[in-house]
CSV table of C-alpha atoms and ligand atoms in Angstrom, one decimal:
chain,number,residue,atom,x,y,z
A,1,MET,CA,67.2,6.9,6.9
A,2,SER,CA,64.8,6.6,9.8
A,3,GLN,CA,66.2,6.6,13.2
A,4,LEU,CA,64.5,3.4,14.1
A,5,ALA,CA,66.5,1.5,11.4
A,6,THR,CA,69.7,1.9,13.4
A,7,VAL,CA,68.2,0.7,16.7
A,8,GLU,CA,69.2,-2.8,17.7
A,9,THR,CA,66.1,-4.8,18.8
A,10,ASN,CA,65.1,-8.4,19.4
A,11,GLN,CA,63.1,-8.2,16.2
A,12,ASN,CA,66.3,-7.6,14.4
A,13,LEU,CA,68.0,-10.4,16.3
A,14,LEU,CA,65.6,-13.0,15.0
A,15,VAL,CA,66.2,-12.1,11.4
A,16,ARG,CA,70.0,-11.6,12.0
A,17,ASN,CA,70.2,-15.1,13.5
A,18,ALA,CA,68.4,-16.6,10.5
A,19,ILE,CA,70.9,-14.9,8.2
A,20,ALA,CA,73.9,-15.6,10.3
A,21,LYS,CA,73.4,-19.4,9.9
A,22,ARG,CA,73.9,-19.2,6.1
A,23,SER,CA,77.2,-19.7,4.3
A,24,HIS,CA,78.3,-17.5,1.4
A,25,GLU,CA,77.1,-20.2,-1.0
A,26,ASP,CA,73.7,-20.4,0.7
A,27,LYS,CA,73.3,-16.6,0.4
A,28,ALA,CA,74.2,-16.8,-3.3
A,29,LEU,CA,71.6,-19.5,-3.8
A,30,LEU,CA,68.9,-17.6,-2.0
A,31,ARG,CA,69.6,-14.4,-4.0
A,32,ARG,CA,69.3,-16.5,-7.2
A,33,HIS,CA,66.3,-18.7,-6.3
A,34,ILE,CA,64.3,-16.7,-3.8
A,35,PRO,CA,65.4,-13.0,-4.0
A,36,GLU,CA,62.0,-12.2,-2.4
A,37,LEU,CA,63.1,-13.7,0.9
A,38,VAL,CA,66.3,-11.7,0.8
A,39,GLU,CA,64.4,-8.5,0.1
A,40,LEU,CA,61.8,-9.3,2.9
A,41,GLU,CA,64.6,-9.8,5.4
A,42,ARG,CA,66.2,-6.5,4.4
A,43,ILE,CA,62.9,-4.7,5.0
A,44,LEU,CA,62.4,-6.4,8.4
A,45,LEU,CA,65.9,-5.4,9.5
A,46,GLN,CA,65.2,-1.8,8.6
A,47,ALA,CA,61.8,-1.8,10.3
A,48,GLY,CA,63.3,-2.7,13.7
A,49,ASP,CA,60.7,-2.4,16.5
A,50,LYS,CA,58.0,-0.9,14.3
A,51,ILE,CA,56.9,-4.5,13.7
A,52,LYS,CA,56.6,-7.8,15.4
A,53,THR,CA,58.3,-10.5,13.4
A,54,ARG,CA,57.8,-14.2,14.0
A,55,ILE,CA,59.2,-17.3,12.3
A,56,LEU,CA,56.0,-19.4,12.0
A,57,ASP,CA,57.9,-22.4,10.5
A,58,THR,CA,61.1,-23.3,8.7
A,59,TYR,CA,61.5,-25.5,5.6
A,60,GLN,CA,64.5,-26.6,3.7
A,61,ALA,CA,65.7,-26.6,0.1
A,62,ARG,CA,69.2,-27.8,-0.8
A,63,GLY,CA,69.9,-28.0,2.9
A,64,ILE,CA,69.2,-24.2,3.4
A,65,ASP,CA,66.7,-23.2,6.0
A,66,LEU,CA,63.8,-21.2,4.6
A,67,PRO,CA,61.8,-19.4,7.3
A,68,VAL,CA,58.2,-18.5,6.9
A,69,TYR,CA,58.0,-15.0,8.4
A,70,SER,CA,54.9,-13.3,9.8
A,71,VAL,CA,55.0,-9.6,10.3
A,72,GLU,CA,52.6,-7.9,12.5
A,73,LEU,CA,51.8,-4.2,12.6
A,74,GLY,CA,49.7,-2.7,15.4
A,75,ASP,CA,49.3,-3.7,19.1
A,76,PHE,CA,47.1,-6.8,18.7
A,77,LYS,CA,44.6,-6.2,21.4
A,78,PRO,CA,41.5,-8.3,21.8
A,79,ASP,CA,38.2,-7.3,20.3
A,80,GLN,CA,39.9,-5.5,17.4
A,81,PRO,CA,39.5,-6.1,13.7
A,82,ARG,CA,42.4,-7.5,11.8
A,83,LEU,CA,43.7,-7.6,8.3
A,84,LEU,CA,45.8,-10.6,7.0
A,85,ILE,CA,47.8,-10.4,3.8
A,86,VAL,CA,49.3,-13.6,2.4
A,87,GLY,CA,51.5,-14.2,-0.7
A,88,GLY,CA,53.5,-17.0,-2.3
A,89,VAL,CA,51.1,-19.9,-1.5
A,90,HIS,CA,51.8,-21.0,-5.1
A,91,GLY,CA,55.5,-20.7,-5.3
A,92,ILE,CA,55.6,-19.9,-9.0
A,93,GLU,CA,53.2,-17.0,-8.7
A,94,ARG,CA,56.1,-14.9,-7.4
A,95,ILE,CA,54.4,-11.6,-8.3
A,96,GLY,CA,51.8,-12.2,-5.5
A,97,SER,CA,54.7,-12.3,-2.9
A,98,ARG,CA,56.3,-9.2,-4.5
A,99,VAL,CA,53.0,-7.3,-4.3
A,100,ALA,CA,52.7,-8.2,-0.6
A,101,ILE,CA,56.4,-7.3,0.1
A,102,ALA,CA,56.1,-3.9,-1.8
A,103,LEU,CA,53.0,-3.1,0.2
A,104,LEU,CA,54.7,-4.0,3.5
A,105,ALA,CA,57.6,-1.7,2.6
A,106,SER,CA,55.2,1.1,1.6
A,107,TRP,CA,53.2,0.9,4.9
A,108,LEU,CA,56.4,0.7,7.0
A,109,GLN,CA,57.7,3.9,5.4
A,110,ARG,CA,54.4,5.6,6.0
A,111,ILE,CA,54.1,4.5,9.6
A,112,SER,CA,56.9,6.9,10.6
A,113,TRP,CA,55.0,10.0,9.5
A,114,GLU,CA,51.3,9.2,8.7
A,115,LYS,CA,49.3,10.0,11.7
A,116,SER,CA,46.1,8.3,10.4
A,117,LEU,CA,48.0,5.1,9.9
A,118,GLN,CA,49.6,5.3,13.4
A,119,ASP,CA,46.2,6.0,14.9
A,120,SER,CA,44.4,3.2,13.1
A,121,LEU,CA,47.0,0.7,14.3
A,122,GLN,CA,45.9,1.5,17.9
A,123,ASN,CA,42.6,0.0,17.0
A,124,MET,CA,43.4,-2.8,14.5
A,125,SER,CA,46.3,-5.0,13.5
A,126,ILE,CA,47.7,-6.1,10.2
A,127,THR,CA,49.6,-9.4,9.7
A,128,PHE,CA,51.6,-10.2,6.6
A,129,VAL,CA,52.8,-13.6,5.5
A,130,PRO,CA,54.4,-12.7,2.3
A,131,ILE,CA,56.1,-16.0,1.5
A,132,ALA,CA,53.8,-18.8,2.7
A,133,ASN,CA,55.4,-21.6,0.6
A,134,PRO,CA,59.1,-20.8,0.5
A,135,THR,CA,60.1,-24.3,-0.8
A,136,GLY,CA,57.8,-23.9,-3.8
A,137,MET,CA,59.2,-20.5,-4.5
A,138,PHE,CA,62.8,-21.6,-4.2
A,139,ARG,CA,62.1,-24.4,-6.7
A,140,ASN,CA,59.8,-22.2,-8.8
A,141,THR,CA,56.9,-24.7,-8.5
A,142,ARG,CA,53.3,-24.2,-7.8
A,143,ALA,CA,53.3,-27.0,-5.2
A,144,ASN,CA,55.1,-27.2,-1.9
A,145,GLY,CA,58.1,-29.4,-1.3
A,146,ASN,CA,55.9,-32.5,-1.1
A,147,GLY,CA,54.4,-31.8,-4.5
A,148,VAL,CA,51.1,-30.8,-3.0
A,149,ASP,CA,49.0,-27.9,-4.3
A,150,LEU,CA,48.2,-26.0,-1.2
A,151,MET,CA,45.0,-24.7,-2.7
A,152,ARG,CA,43.7,-28.3,-3.4
A,153,ASN,CA,44.7,-29.7,-0.1
A,154,ALA,CA,42.0,-28.9,2.4
A,155,PRO,CA,39.5,-31.6,3.5
A,156,ILE,CA,36.6,-30.3,1.4
A,157,ASP,CA,35.2,-31.9,-1.7
A,158,ALA,CA,33.4,-30.1,-4.6
A,159,GLU,CA,29.7,-30.6,-4.8
A,160,GLU,CA,29.7,-31.0,-8.5
A,161,LYS,CA,32.1,-32.2,-11.1
A,162,VAL,CA,35.4,-30.3,-11.3
A,163,PRO,CA,37.6,-29.7,-14.3
A,164,PHE,CA,39.8,-32.7,-15.0
A,165,LEU,CA,43.2,-32.4,-13.1
A,166,ILE,CA,42.9,-28.7,-12.5
A,167,GLY,CA,40.1,-29.1,-10.0
A,168,GLY,CA,42.4,-31.2,-7.8
A,169,GLN,CA,43.7,-34.7,-8.4
A,170,ARG,CA,44.9,-37.7,-6.4
A,171,ILE,CA,46.7,-39.5,-9.2
A,172,SER,CA,50.3,-38.4,-8.5
A,173,ASN,CA,52.3,-35.6,-6.9
A,174,ARG,CA,54.3,-35.4,-10.2
A,175,ILE,CA,51.3,-33.8,-11.8
A,176,SER,CA,50.1,-30.3,-10.9
A,177,TRP,CA,47.1,-29.8,-8.7
A,178,TYR,CA,47.8,-32.8,-6.4
A,179,ARG,CA,45.6,-32.8,-3.4
A,180,GLY,CA,47.9,-34.8,-1.0
A,181,ASP,CA,46.5,-36.5,2.1
A,182,THR,CA,42.9,-35.7,2.7
A,183,GLU,CA,43.2,-36.4,6.4
A,184,LYS,CA,46.1,-34.1,7.1
A,185,LEU,CA,46.7,-30.5,6.0
A,186,GLU,CA,50.2,-29.9,4.6
A,187,PRO,CA,52.4,-28.1,7.1
A,188,GLU,CA,52.2,-24.8,5.2
A,189,ASN,CA,48.4,-24.9,5.4
A,190,GLN,CA,48.5,-26.0,9.1
A,191,THR,CA,50.6,-22.8,9.7
A,192,LEU,CA,48.0,-20.7,8.0
A,193,GLU,CA,45.2,-22.4,9.9
A,194,ILE,CA,46.9,-21.8,13.3
A,195,LEU,CA,47.4,-18.1,12.3
A,196,VAL,CA,43.7,-17.7,11.2
A,197,ASP,CA,42.7,-19.4,14.5
A,198,ARG,CA,44.7,-16.9,16.4
A,199,LEU,CA,43.5,-13.9,14.4
A,200,THR,CA,39.8,-14.7,14.6
A,201,GLN,CA,39.8,-15.3,18.3
A,202,GLN,CA,38.3,-12.3,20.1
A,203,SER,CA,38.1,-10.3,16.9
A,204,PRO,CA,34.8,-9.0,15.4
A,205,LEU,CA,36.2,-9.1,11.9
A,206,VAL,CA,39.2,-10.5,10.1
A,207,ILE,CA,39.6,-9.8,6.4
A,208,SER,CA,42.2,-11.8,4.6
A,209,ILE,CA,43.6,-11.4,1.1
A,210,ASP,CA,45.7,-14.0,-0.5
A,211,CYS,CA,47.7,-12.8,-3.6
A,212,HIS,CA,47.9,-15.1,-6.6
A,213,SER,CA,48.3,-14.7,-10.4
A,214,GLY,CA,47.5,-16.6,-13.5
A,215,PHE,CA,43.8,-16.5,-14.4
A,216,GLY,CA,42.6,-14.4,-17.3
A,217,PHE,CA,43.2,-10.9,-18.6
A,218,LYS,CA,41.7,-9.0,-15.7
A,219,ASP,CA,42.6,-8.7,-12.0
A,220,ARG,CA,40.0,-10.5,-10.0
A,221,LEU,CA,38.9,-10.4,-6.3
A,222,TRP,CA,37.5,-13.8,-5.5
A,223,PHE,CA,35.6,-14.9,-2.5
A,224,PRO,CA,34.4,-18.4,-1.4
A,225,TYR,CA,33.3,-20.8,-2.4
A,226,ALA,CA,35.4,-22.8,-4.8
A,227,TYR,CA,33.7,-26.1,-3.9
A,228,ARG,CA,30.1,-25.1,-4.6
A,229,ARG,CA,28.0,-22.8,-6.7
A,230,ARG,CA,25.6,-21.9,-3.9
A,231,PRO,CA,26.4,-18.7,-2.0
A,232,MET,CA,28.2,-18.7,1.3
A,233,LYS,CA,26.1,-18.0,4.4
A,234,GLY,CA,27.9,-14.7,5.1
A,235,ILE,CA,27.4,-13.3,1.6
A,236,ALA,CA,25.8,-10.1,3.0
A,237,PRO,CA,29.1,-8.6,4.4
A,238,ILE,CA,30.8,-9.5,1.1
A,239,MET,CA,28.1,-7.7,-0.8
A,240,ALA,CA,28.4,-4.7,1.5
A,241,LEU,CA,32.2,-4.7,1.0
A,242,LYS,CA,31.7,-4.7,-2.7
A,243,LEU,CA,29.3,-1.8,-2.7
A,244,LEU,CA,31.6,0.1,-0.4
A,245,TRP,CA,34.5,-0.5,-2.7
A,246,GLU,CA,32.7,0.4,-5.9
A,247,SER,CA,31.1,3.6,-4.5
A,248,GLY,CA,34.3,4.9,-2.9
A,249,TYR,CA,36.8,3.8,-5.6
A,250,PRO,CA,34.9,3.9,-8.9
A,251,ASN,CA,36.4,3.0,-12.2
A,252,HIS,CA,38.6,0.3,-10.7
A,253,GLN,CA,39.8,-2.5,-12.8
A,254,TYR,CA,38.9,-5.5,-10.7
A,255,VAL,CA,36.2,-8.1,-11.2
A,256,PHE,CA,34.7,-8.9,-7.8
A,257,GLU,CA,33.0,-12.3,-7.8
A,258,PRO,CA,32.8,-15.8,-6.3
A,259,GLN,CA,35.5,-18.1,-7.5
A,260,SER,CA,32.7,-20.6,-8.4
A,261,ASN,CA,31.7,-18.3,-11.3
A,262,HIS,CA,34.7,-19.7,-13.2
A,263,TYR,CA,35.4,-23.2,-12.0
A,264,LEU,CA,34.9,-25.5,-9.0
A,265,THR,CA,37.8,-27.1,-7.2
A,266,HIS,CA,38.3,-29.5,-4.4
A,267,GLY,CA,40.3,-28.6,-1.3
A,268,ASP,CA,40.4,-24.8,-1.4
A,269,LEU,CA,42.0,-23.7,1.9
A,270,TRP,CA,40.0,-20.5,2.2
A,271,ASP,CA,36.7,-22.4,1.7
A,272,TYR,CA,37.7,-24.7,4.5
A,273,LEU,CA,38.9,-21.9,6.8
A,274,TYR,CA,35.9,-19.8,6.1
A,275,LYS,CA,33.5,-22.7,7.0
A,276,LYS,CA,35.5,-23.3,10.2
A,277,TYR,CA,36.1,-19.7,11.4
A,278,SER,CA,33.2,-17.6,10.3
A,279,SER,CA,29.8,-17.7,12.0
A,280,PRO,CA,27.6,-15.0,10.4
A,281,PRO,CA,25.4,-13.3,11.2
A,282,ASP,CA,26.8,-13.4,14.8
A,283,ASN,CA,29.2,-10.9,16.0
A,284,HIS,CA,32.1,-12.7,14.5
A,285,ASN,CA,33.2,-12.6,10.9
A,286,PHE,CA,36.0,-13.9,8.7
A,287,LEU,CA,36.0,-12.7,5.1
A,288,PRO,CA,38.7,-14.4,3.0
A,289,LEU,CA,39.5,-12.8,-0.3
A,290,THR,CA,41.8,-13.9,-3.1
A,291,LEU,CA,43.5,-11.4,-5.4
A,292,GLU,CA,44.0,-13.2,-8.7
A,293,LEU,CA,46.2,-11.0,-10.8
A,294,GLY,CA,45.4,-11.5,-14.5
A,295,SER,CA,48.7,-12.8,-16.0
A,296,TRP,CA,47.4,-13.4,-19.5
A,297,ILE,CA,47.8,-9.7,-20.3
A,298,TRP,CA,51.6,-10.0,-19.7
A,299,VAL,CA,51.8,-12.9,-22.0
A,300,LYS,CA,49.7,-11.1,-24.6
A,301,LYS,CA,52.1,-8.2,-24.5
A,302,LYS,CA,55.1,-10.4,-24.7
A,303,PRO,CA,54.2,-13.8,-26.2
A,304,SER,CA,57.7,-15.2,-25.7
A,305,GLN,CA,56.8,-15.5,-22.0
A,306,LEU,CA,54.8,-18.6,-23.1
A,307,LEU,CA,58.0,-20.4,-23.3
A,308,SER,CA,58.7,-20.5,-19.6
A,309,MET,CA,56.5,-21.5,-16.7
A,310,GLU,CA,57.6,-18.4,-14.8
A,311,GLY,CA,56.6,-16.3,-17.8
A,312,LEU,CA,53.0,-17.7,-17.6
A,313,PHE,CA,52.5,-16.3,-14.1
A,314,ASN,CA,54.6,-13.2,-13.8
A,315,PRO,CA,55.3,-9.9,-15.5
A,316,MET,CA,58.8,-10.5,-16.8
A,317,VAL,CA,59.4,-6.9,-18.0
A,318,GLU,CA,60.5,-4.4,-15.4
A,319,HIS,CA,58.1,-1.6,-16.2
A,320,ARG,CA,55.2,-4.1,-16.2
A,321,GLU,CA,56.3,-5.4,-12.8
A,322,GLN,CA,56.6,-1.9,-11.4
A,323,ARG,CA,53.1,-1.1,-12.6
A,324,THR,CA,51.8,-4.2,-10.9
A,325,LEU,CA,53.5,-3.3,-7.7
A,326,ARG,CA,52.0,0.2,-7.5
A,327,LYS,CA,48.6,-0.4,-9.0
A,328,HIS,CA,47.1,-2.4,-6.2
A,329,LEU,CA,48.1,0.0,-3.4
A,330,PRO,CA,44.6,1.7,-3.5
A,331,LEU,CA,42.9,-1.7,-3.1
A,332,PHE,CA,45.0,-2.5,0.0
A,333,ASP,CA,44.5,0.9,1.4
A,334,PHE,CA,40.8,0.4,1.0
A,335,LEU,CA,40.9,-3.0,2.7
A,336,ARG,CA,42.8,-1.5,5.6
A,337,HIS,CA,40.3,1.4,6.0
A,338,ALA,CA,37.3,-1.1,5.6
A,339,THR,CA,38.8,-3.3,8.4
A,340,TYR,CA,39.4,-0.4,10.7
A,341,SER,CA,36.0,1.2,10.0
A,342,PHE,CA,34.0,-2.1,10.0
A,343,SER,CA,31.4,-0.9,12.5
A,344,ASN,CA,30.3,1.8,10.1
A,345,TRP,CA,29.4,-0.6,7.3
A,346,MET,CA,29.1,-4.2,8.7
A,347,PRO,CA,25.4,-5.0,7.9
A,348,SER,CA,23.0,-5.5,10.8
A,349,GLN,CA,21.0,-8.6,11.1
A,350,GLU,CA,18.0,-6.7,9.5
A,351,GLN,CA,20.1,-5.8,6.5
A,352,PHE,CA,21.4,-9.3,6.0
A,353,ALA,CA,18.3,-10.6,4.0
A,354,GLN,CA,18.3,-7.7,1.6
A,355,LEU,CA,22.0,-7.8,0.9
A,356,GLN,CA,21.8,-11.6,0.4
A,357,GLN,CA,19.0,-11.1,-2.1
A,358,MET,CA,21.1,-8.5,-4.0
A,359,ALA,CA,24.1,-10.9,-4.0
A,360,GLU,CA,22.0,-13.8,-5.3
A,361,SER,CA,20.7,-11.8,-8.2
A,362,LEU,CA,24.1,-10.4,-9.0
A,363,TRP,CA,26.2,-13.6,-8.8
A,364,TYR,CA,24.0,-16.6,-8.5
A,365,ARG,CA,21.2,-16.2,-11.0
A,366,GLU,CA,20.5,-19.5,-12.8
A,367,SER,CA,21.5,-19.1,-16.4
B,401,LIG,ZN1,47.6,-19.4,-7.3
């Protein structure tokens, strides 16, 4: 046990207070419906003052408070690059949260002895929001407590026709993919927007990765846009990041591509935040990625998973879950190194045109 784990700190107090408010019945309900939150709090208590914990917002389910925790590693100084890791935006895609929580636990263990990790955190910061939609996760639904799909909720409309319902709908919040009020972001999305606003201020580069599951047999790394088929203005740094990843980590299993290669949607939060907070090719960049874990492979291996909603989106067999939790560690290590070392690979203004051309012929050639 690390020495830090026994030190009483204000960090611990915040989590202890949240736990102390719960009755025995509340705790039992949380263990049953949102064990990810219980596990996260256990990790936070152990980490003590190695991290900065905040409660960004609190929601309720069955009268129980469900905090949205953010966890910060590093000193958070101005003019430093930052990495943001988000999970649980779609409550039913629990594996995304579990991947983020397992990663947090791994890095916290390594902080106590790994000098290169300690040193890098002098020059960058890492923020985790592992359970962004706790009400949805508690209820095992894709949407938040208002029945709104947080990835269809941003004020941005697709340029072309979107797939019926799936692309985002305004018919009813009883049907999936409900967009909610166009004028107002749902509170969970407002929280993420405030966070991105804070992270991008006085930072030369913020890379974010939002962990989802459910599409296809392969794991995918998606980048904006979802609302249009034309490339984003800052495609050059994305292209550079892809080249960096593929040359340094060959034989990986991910498909790296724009989401629009598959289908267009209305209201994607990362489209909206990218447009608002990135201003390439100036000295200010925000690169939002989505990790879309291919869940169909789990269903293929165990077809009975088709019978439950949870089975459609999560590995329901222990060894398959364990494999998922460990197999993405190299990707996250890469993103951490890429964030820290951004000045060594971020394209200059002269390189922008060439990388843009490369990206266009790779991803956007008219068929
Ligand atoms: Zn999702």
